[in-house]
Amino acid sequence: MVLKRFFQIVWLFGLMGLTQTSIAQHSAKPKRVVFLIGDGMGLTQISGAMSQYNGQNAFMRFPFVGLSKTSSAKQYITDSGAGATAFSIGKKTYNNAIGVDVDTLSQPTLFELAKKQNIATGVVATVSIQHATPASFYAHVKHRKMYDSISTFLLSGNCDIAIGGGANFIYNRADKRNLADDLKAKGFGVFNDSILVDINASKYIYTLAKDEMKPILKGRGDFLKRASNQAIKNLSKNINGYLLMVEGSQIDWGGHENDYQYMKTELWDFNETINTILDMAAQDKDMLVIVTADHETGGLTLNESDDKLSFTPKFTTGDHTGVMVPVFAYGAGAHEFAGMYENTEIFNKIVKLLNLK
Ligand code: MG
Ligand code: ZN
């Protein structure tokens, strides 16, 4: 009888422990931030793709949702350079800019501010790591197509970990410089492989394709999820926390090609990656997860279908559009992301939450 009572108490405490770890009471301010950008991912992309998805809809797991106004400094319709630069430097700039303002002057990025406080940084992308979205976090160039030049900014050490495509701009450059040797001299691990293997390092550049990675439809598999897990595993070793940018890069390309299947499968892949990261954030009271887009691509609409039960997706342009995009937030400080604001406010909110100076 006494023994039974003892086991009841043990069971009860076990249950309390379980409740505490499975639903983390999040802190007011995060130490670890994962910022996910679905390039070209508007509301209709999410509505259409997720209504046809059989697994868990990651977007429904976020308690806070906001709207971001995406225009660049000089054009109502932004590109991915100005879009990501608005997030990374907190200023609207001209289309094609990377980490520079309207006067082409370099401005400190979130990564540079984070590194000053010994917060670790990283990017994961399904295009090259020198492509506009990831580049905006660690490089400063006048034009997004200056890939070789963007690549040399990896030497600055402001981006601890980069995983994606882009081997060409390290090993096969116009200036014949072997950037891998220079990166190694700066203490980076430098890897180039066709499949991602487990790495135990705090600083490394890992390329898995000459330029962009394959689309999901051509066999990329679960790279994005695995690369994100890998980066988080390594960045987590830093006691001061980390800021990781993960890009679902090719949702945009499905839109440009007006290829609904391409867009949908890339968004599903992004959704699975978000789910994995949310599972981690549920166990980590100091983690913040933000998901948004730089802009919508393709002017996608969901029109009534003949059967009246489903919809017919229809693209209205091969380019970007000017509609607002959603912002989803979960975890420490997530409530800051509710409301409607300019895309540059996302920079300000992250600066405030991480106490960046
Ligand atoms: Mg992009
Ligand atoms: Zn685009």
CSV table of C-alpha atoms in Angstrom, one decimal, residues 36-356:
chain,number,residue,atom,x,y,z
A,36,LEU,CA,12.7,31.6,-42.0
A,37,ILE,CA,12.1,33.3,-45.3
A,38,GLY,CA,9.8,31.7,-47.9
A,39,ASP,CA,11.0,33.6,-51.0
A,40,GLY,CA,7.9,34.6,-53.1
A,41,MET,CA,5.5,33.0,-50.5
A,42,GLY,CA,2.3,35.0,-50.3
A,43,LEU,CA,-1.0,34.1,-48.7
A,44,THR,CA,-2.4,32.4,-51.8
A,45,GLN,CA,0.7,30.2,-52.0
A,46,ILE,CA,0.2,29.1,-48.4
A,47,SER,CA,-3.6,28.8,-48.8
A,48,GLY,CA,-3.4,26.7,-52.0
A,49,ALA,CA,-0.4,24.5,-51.2
A,50,MET,CA,-1.4,23.7,-47.6
A,51,SER,CA,-5.0,22.9,-48.4
A,52,GLN,CA,-3.6,20.1,-50.5
A,53,TYR,CA,-1.1,18.9,-47.9
A,54,ASN,CA,-1.8,15.6,-46.0
A,55,GLY,CA,0.6,16.2,-43.0
A,56,GLN,CA,0.7,18.8,-40.3
A,57,ASN,CA,0.2,22.4,-41.4
A,58,ALA,CA,3.0,24.3,-39.7
A,59,PHE,CA,1.5,27.7,-40.3
A,60,MET,CA,-1.4,26.8,-38.0
A,61,ARG,CA,0.9,26.3,-35.1
A,62,PHE,CA,1.8,30.0,-34.7
A,63,PRO,CA,0.0,32.0,-32.1
A,64,PHE,CA,1.0,35.4,-33.5
A,65,VAL,CA,0.5,36.6,-37.1
A,66,GLY,CA,1.3,39.9,-38.7
A,67,LEU,CA,1.4,41.6,-42.1
A,68,SER,CA,4.5,43.0,-43.8
A,69,LYS,CA,4.5,45.7,-46.4
A,70,THR,CA,7.1,44.7,-48.9
A,71,SER,CA,7.8,47.8,-51.2
A,72,SER,CA,11.4,48.8,-51.7
A,73,ALA,CA,12.7,52.4,-51.5
A,74,LYS,CA,12.1,53.3,-55.1
A,75,GLN,CA,9.7,50.7,-56.5
A,76,TYR,CA,6.3,49.4,-55.2
A,77,ILE,CA,7.3,45.9,-56.3
A,78,THR,CA,10.5,44.8,-54.6
A,79,ASP,CA,13.0,42.2,-55.6
A,80,SER,CA,14.7,39.7,-53.3
A,81,GLY,CA,17.8,41.9,-52.8
A,82,ALA,CA,15.9,44.9,-51.5
A,83,GLY,CA,13.5,42.6,-49.7
A,84,ALA,CA,16.1,40.7,-47.7
A,85,THR,CA,18.2,43.9,-47.2
A,86,ALA,CA,15.2,45.5,-45.5
A,87,PHE,CA,15.2,42.6,-43.0
A,88,SER,CA,19.0,42.7,-42.6
A,89,ILE,CA,19.8,46.4,-42.3
A,90,GLY,CA,16.4,47.8,-41.4
A,91,LYS,CA,16.4,50.3,-44.3
A,92,LYS,CA,14.4,50.3,-47.5
A,93,THR,CA,16.8,50.3,-50.5
A,94,TYR,CA,16.8,50.0,-54.3
A,95,ASN,CA,16.0,46.7,-56.1
A,96,ASN,CA,19.1,44.5,-56.6
A,97,ALA,CA,20.9,46.0,-53.5
A,98,ILE,CA,22.7,43.6,-51.1
A,99,GLY,CA,23.3,45.0,-47.6
A,100,VAL,CA,23.7,48.6,-48.8
A,101,ASP,CA,21.4,51.6,-48.6
A,102,VAL,CA,19.9,53.8,-51.4
A,103,ASP,CA,23.3,55.5,-51.7
A,104,THR,CA,25.1,52.2,-52.1
A,105,LEU,CA,26.7,52.6,-48.7
A,106,SER,CA,27.3,49.5,-46.5
A,107,GLN,CA,25.0,49.4,-43.5
A,108,PRO,CA,25.5,47.0,-40.5
A,109,THR,CA,23.5,43.8,-40.9
A,110,LEU,CA,21.8,41.8,-38.1
A,111,PHE,CA,24.6,39.3,-38.4
A,112,GLU,CA,27.3,41.9,-37.8
A,113,LEU,CA,25.4,43.4,-34.8
A,114,ALA,CA,24.9,39.9,-33.5
A,115,LYS,CA,28.6,38.9,-33.9
A,116,LYS,CA,29.6,42.0,-31.9
A,117,GLN,CA,27.8,40.4,-28.9
A,118,ASN,CA,29.2,37.0,-29.6
A,119,ILE,CA,25.9,35.6,-30.9
A,120,ALA,CA,26.5,32.9,-33.5
A,121,THR,CA,25.1,33.3,-37.0
A,122,GLY,CA,24.2,31.1,-40.0
A,123,VAL,CA,22.4,30.8,-43.3
A,124,VAL,CA,20.8,27.8,-45.0
A,125,ALA,CA,19.3,28.0,-48.5
A,126,THR,CA,18.2,25.8,-51.3
A,127,VAL,CA,19.8,28.1,-53.9
A,128,SER,CA,23.5,29.3,-53.7
A,129,ILE,CA,24.6,30.7,-50.4
A,130,GLN,CA,25.6,33.8,-52.4
A,131,HIS,CA,22.1,34.4,-53.8
A,132,ALA,CA,20.3,37.6,-52.9
A,133,THR,CA,18.4,36.4,-49.8
A,134,PRO,CA,21.2,34.8,-47.8
A,135,ALA,CA,23.8,37.3,-49.2
A,136,SER,CA,21.9,40.2,-47.7
A,137,PHE,CA,22.8,39.0,-44.2
A,138,TYR,CA,26.6,38.9,-44.6
A,139,ALA,CA,27.6,40.9,-47.7
A,140,HIS,CA,27.6,44.4,-49.0
A,141,VAL,CA,27.5,44.9,-52.8
A,142,LYS,CA,25.9,47.2,-55.2
A,143,HIS,CA,24.3,44.5,-57.3
A,144,ARG,CA,23.0,41.1,-56.4
A,145,LYS,CA,24.6,39.4,-59.4
A,146,MET,CA,28.2,40.1,-58.1
A,147,TYR,CA,28.4,36.5,-56.7
A,148,ASP,CA,32.2,36.2,-56.6
A,149,SER,CA,32.4,39.4,-54.7
A,150,ILE,CA,29.6,38.4,-52.3
A,151,SER,CA,31.4,35.1,-51.7
A,152,THR,CA,34.5,36.9,-50.4
A,153,PHE,CA,32.4,38.5,-47.7
A,154,LEU,CA,32.3,35.1,-46.1
A,155,LEU,CA,35.9,35.8,-45.0
A,156,SER,CA,34.7,38.6,-42.7
A,157,GLY,CA,33.5,36.0,-40.3
A,158,ASN,CA,30.1,37.5,-39.8
A,159,CYS,CA,28.4,34.4,-40.9
A,160,ASP,CA,29.7,31.4,-38.9
A,161,ILE,CA,27.8,28.7,-40.8
A,162,ALA,CA,26.5,28.6,-44.4
A,163,ILE,CA,24.9,25.5,-46.0
A,164,GLY,CA,23.5,25.5,-49.6
A,165,GLY,CA,24.6,25.6,-53.2
A,166,GLY,CA,27.3,28.0,-54.6
A,167,ALA,CA,30.5,26.0,-54.9
A,168,ASN,CA,31.3,27.9,-58.2
A,169,PHE,CA,31.8,31.1,-56.3
A,170,ILE,CA,34.4,29.5,-54.0
A,171,TYR,CA,36.3,27.1,-56.1
A,172,ASN,CA,35.7,28.3,-59.7
A,173,ARG,CA,35.9,32.0,-59.6
A,174,ALA,CA,36.6,34.5,-62.4
A,175,ASP,CA,39.7,35.8,-60.5
A,176,LYS,CA,41.1,32.3,-60.1
A,177,ARG,CA,41.4,32.8,-56.4
A,178,ASN,CA,40.8,29.7,-54.3
A,179,LEU,CA,38.5,31.0,-51.6
A,180,ALA,CA,38.5,27.7,-49.8
A,181,ASP,CA,42.2,28.1,-48.8
A,182,ASP,CA,41.5,31.7,-47.6
A,183,LEU,CA,38.5,30.5,-45.6
A,184,LYS,CA,40.5,27.7,-44.0
A,185,ALA,CA,43.2,30.3,-43.1
A,186,LYS,CA,40.4,32.1,-41.3
A,187,GLY,CA,39.4,29.1,-39.3
A,188,PHE,CA,36.5,27.9,-41.4
A,189,GLY,CA,35.8,24.3,-42.2
A,190,VAL,CA,35.2,24.2,-46.0
A,191,PHE,CA,33.2,21.3,-47.4
A,192,ASN,CA,31.9,20.5,-50.9
A,193,ASP,CA,29.9,17.4,-51.3
A,194,SER,CA,26.8,16.0,-53.0
A,195,ILE,CA,25.2,14.9,-49.8
A,196,LEU,CA,25.2,16.5,-46.3
A,197,VAL,CA,27.1,14.6,-43.7
A,198,ASP,CA,27.3,15.4,-40.0
A,199,ILE,CA,29.8,18.1,-39.1
A,200,ASN,CA,31.2,18.9,-35.7
A,201,ALA,CA,32.4,22.5,-36.1
A,202,SER,CA,31.3,26.0,-35.1
A,203,LYS,CA,32.5,27.7,-38.3
A,204,TYR,CA,32.1,26.2,-41.7
A,205,ILE,CA,31.0,26.8,-45.3
A,206,TYR,CA,29.3,23.7,-46.8
A,207,THR,CA,28.3,23.7,-50.5
A,208,LEU,CA,26.3,20.9,-52.1
A,209,ALA,CA,25.9,22.2,-55.7
A,210,LYS,CA,27.8,24.3,-58.1
A,211,ASP,CA,25.0,26.9,-58.1
A,212,GLU,CA,21.5,26.2,-56.9
A,213,MET,CA,20.3,23.0,-55.3
A,214,LYS,CA,17.9,20.8,-57.3
A,215,PRO,CA,14.2,21.5,-57.0
A,216,ILE,CA,12.2,19.0,-54.9
A,217,LEU,CA,10.6,17.7,-58.1
A,218,LYS,CA,14.1,16.7,-59.3
A,219,GLY,CA,15.2,14.9,-56.2
A,220,ARG,CA,16.5,17.4,-53.6
A,221,GLY,CA,14.9,15.3,-50.8
A,222,ASP,CA,14.8,16.5,-47.3
A,223,PHE,CA,18.0,18.6,-47.6
A,224,LEU,CA,16.4,21.8,-46.2
A,225,LYS,CA,15.2,20.1,-43.0
A,226,ARG,CA,18.5,18.3,-42.5
A,227,ALA,CA,20.7,21.3,-43.2
A,228,SER,CA,18.6,23.4,-40.8
A,229,ASN,CA,18.9,20.7,-38.1
A,230,GLN,CA,22.6,20.5,-38.7
A,231,ALA,CA,23.1,24.3,-38.5
A,232,ILE,CA,21.1,24.4,-35.3
A,233,LYS,CA,23.0,21.6,-33.7
A,234,ASN,CA,26.3,23.4,-34.3
A,235,LEU,CA,25.1,26.9,-33.5
A,236,SER,CA,23.5,25.7,-30.2
A,237,LYS,CA,27.0,25.1,-28.8
A,238,ASN,CA,27.3,28.8,-28.4
A,239,ILE,CA,26.2,29.8,-24.9
A,240,ASN,CA,25.4,33.4,-26.1
A,241,GLY,CA,22.8,32.1,-28.5
A,242,TYR,CA,22.4,32.3,-32.3
A,243,LEU,CA,20.6,33.9,-35.2
A,244,LEU,CA,19.9,31.5,-38.1
A,245,MET,CA,18.3,32.5,-41.4
A,246,VAL,CA,16.7,29.6,-43.3
A,247,GLU,CA,15.4,30.2,-46.8
A,248,GLY,CA,12.8,28.2,-48.8
A,249,SER,CA,14.4,29.8,-51.8
A,250,GLN,CA,12.7,28.1,-54.8
A,251,ILE,CA,9.0,28.8,-53.9
A,252,ASP,CA,9.8,32.0,-55.8
A,253,TRP,CA,11.0,30.1,-58.8
A,254,GLY,CA,7.8,28.1,-59.1
A,255,GLY,CA,6.0,31.4,-59.1
A,256,HIS,CA,8.3,32.9,-61.8
A,257,GLU,CA,7.7,29.9,-64.0
A,258,ASN,CA,4.0,29.9,-63.2
A,259,ASP,CA,4.5,26.3,-62.3
A,260,TYR,CA,2.0,25.5,-59.5
A,261,GLN,CA,3.4,22.0,-58.8
A,262,TYR,CA,6.9,23.4,-58.5
A,263,MET,CA,5.7,26.1,-56.1
A,264,LYS,CA,3.6,23.7,-54.1
A,265,THR,CA,6.3,21.1,-53.6
A,266,GLU,CA,8.8,23.7,-52.5
A,267,LEU,CA,6.3,25.1,-50.0
A,268,TRP,CA,5.6,21.7,-48.6
A,269,ASP,CA,9.3,21.2,-48.1
A,270,PHE,CA,9.5,24.5,-46.4
A,271,ASN,CA,6.5,23.5,-44.2
A,272,GLU,CA,8.2,20.3,-43.1
A,273,THR,CA,11.3,22.3,-42.1
A,274,ILE,CA,9.2,24.8,-40.1
A,275,ASN,CA,7.5,21.9,-38.3
A,276,THR,CA,10.9,20.5,-37.2
A,277,ILE,CA,12.1,23.8,-35.9
A,278,LEU,CA,8.8,24.5,-34.1
A,279,ASP,CA,9.2,21.1,-32.4
A,280,MET,CA,12.5,22.3,-31.0
A,281,ALA,CA,11.1,25.7,-30.0
A,282,ALA,CA,8.4,24.0,-28.1
A,283,GLN,CA,11.1,22.5,-25.8
A,284,ASP,CA,13.2,25.7,-25.6
A,285,LYS,CA,11.9,28.6,-23.6
A,286,ASP,CA,14.5,31.0,-25.1
A,287,MET,CA,13.8,30.2,-28.7
A,288,LEU,CA,11.9,32.4,-31.2
A,289,VAL,CA,10.8,31.3,-34.7
A,290,ILE,CA,9.8,33.8,-37.3
A,291,VAL,CA,8.4,32.9,-40.7
A,292,THR,CA,7.7,35.4,-43.5
A,293,ALA,CA,8.4,36.2,-47.1
A,294,ASP,CA,10.2,39.0,-48.9
A,295,HIS,CA,7.3,39.4,-51.4
A,296,GLU,CA,4.7,37.4,-53.3
A,297,THR,CA,5.6,35.9,-56.7
A,298,GLY,CA,3.4,35.2,-59.7
A,299,GLY,CA,0.2,37.0,-58.6
A,300,LEU,CA,-1.3,33.7,-57.7
A,301,THR,CA,-5.1,33.5,-57.4
A,302,LEU,CA,-7.3,30.6,-56.4
A,303,ASN,CA,-10.3,30.6,-58.6
A,304,GLU,CA,-13.4,28.5,-58.5
A,305,SER,CA,-13.1,25.1,-60.2
A,306,ASP,CA,-15.8,23.4,-62.3
A,307,ASP,CA,-16.5,20.9,-59.5
A,308,LYS,CA,-17.1,23.8,-57.1
A,309,LEU,CA,-15.3,21.8,-54.4
A,310,SER,CA,-11.7,22.7,-55.1
A,311,PHE,CA,-10.0,25.6,-56.8
A,312,THR,CA,-8.1,26.3,-60.0
A,313,PRO,CA,-4.7,28.0,-59.3
A,314,LYS,CA,-4.0,30.9,-61.7
A,315,PHE,CA,-0.9,33.0,-62.0
A,316,THR,CA,-1.4,36.6,-63.2
A,317,THR,CA,2.3,37.5,-63.8
A,318,GLY,CA,5.7,36.0,-64.2
A,319,ASP,CA,7.1,38.5,-61.7
A,320,HIS,CA,6.8,39.6,-58.2
A,321,THR,CA,3.7,41.5,-56.9
A,322,GLY,CA,3.1,44.2,-54.3
A,323,VAL,CA,0.7,42.5,-51.9
A,324,MET,CA,1.5,42.4,-48.2
A,325,VAL,CA,2.9,39.1,-47.0
A,326,PRO,CA,2.2,37.3,-43.7
A,327,VAL,CA,4.6,37.1,-40.7
A,328,PHE,CA,4.2,34.2,-38.3
A,329,ALA,CA,5.9,34.1,-34.9
A,330,TYR,CA,6.2,31.5,-32.1
A,331,GLY,CA,8.1,31.4,-28.9
A,332,ALA,CA,10.1,34.0,-26.9
A,333,GLY,CA,9.0,37.5,-27.8
A,334,ALA,CA,6.7,36.3,-30.5
A,335,HIS,CA,3.9,38.7,-29.7
A,336,GLU,CA,6.1,41.6,-31.0
A,337,PHE,CA,5.3,40.4,-34.6
A,338,ALA,CA,1.5,40.9,-34.4
A,339,GLY,CA,0.1,43.8,-36.4
A,340,MET,CA,0.8,45.5,-39.8
A,341,TYR,CA,4.1,47.1,-40.5
A,342,GLU,CA,6.8,47.9,-43.0
A,343,ASN,CA,9.3,45.0,-43.7
A,344,THR,CA,12.1,47.0,-42.1
A,345,GLU,CA,10.3,46.7,-38.8
A,346,ILE,CA,11.3,43.0,-38.7
A,347,PHE,CA,14.9,44.2,-38.4
A,348,ASN,CA,13.9,46.6,-35.5
A,349,LYS,CA,12.0,43.9,-33.7
A,350,ILE,CA,14.9,41.4,-33.9
A,351,VAL,CA,17.3,44.1,-32.8
A,352,LYS,CA,15.1,44.9,-29.8
A,353,LEU,CA,14.5,41.3,-28.8
A,354,LEU,CA,18.2,40.3,-29.0
A,355,ASN,CA,19.3,43.6,-27.4
A,356,LEU,CA,21.6,44.3,-30.4
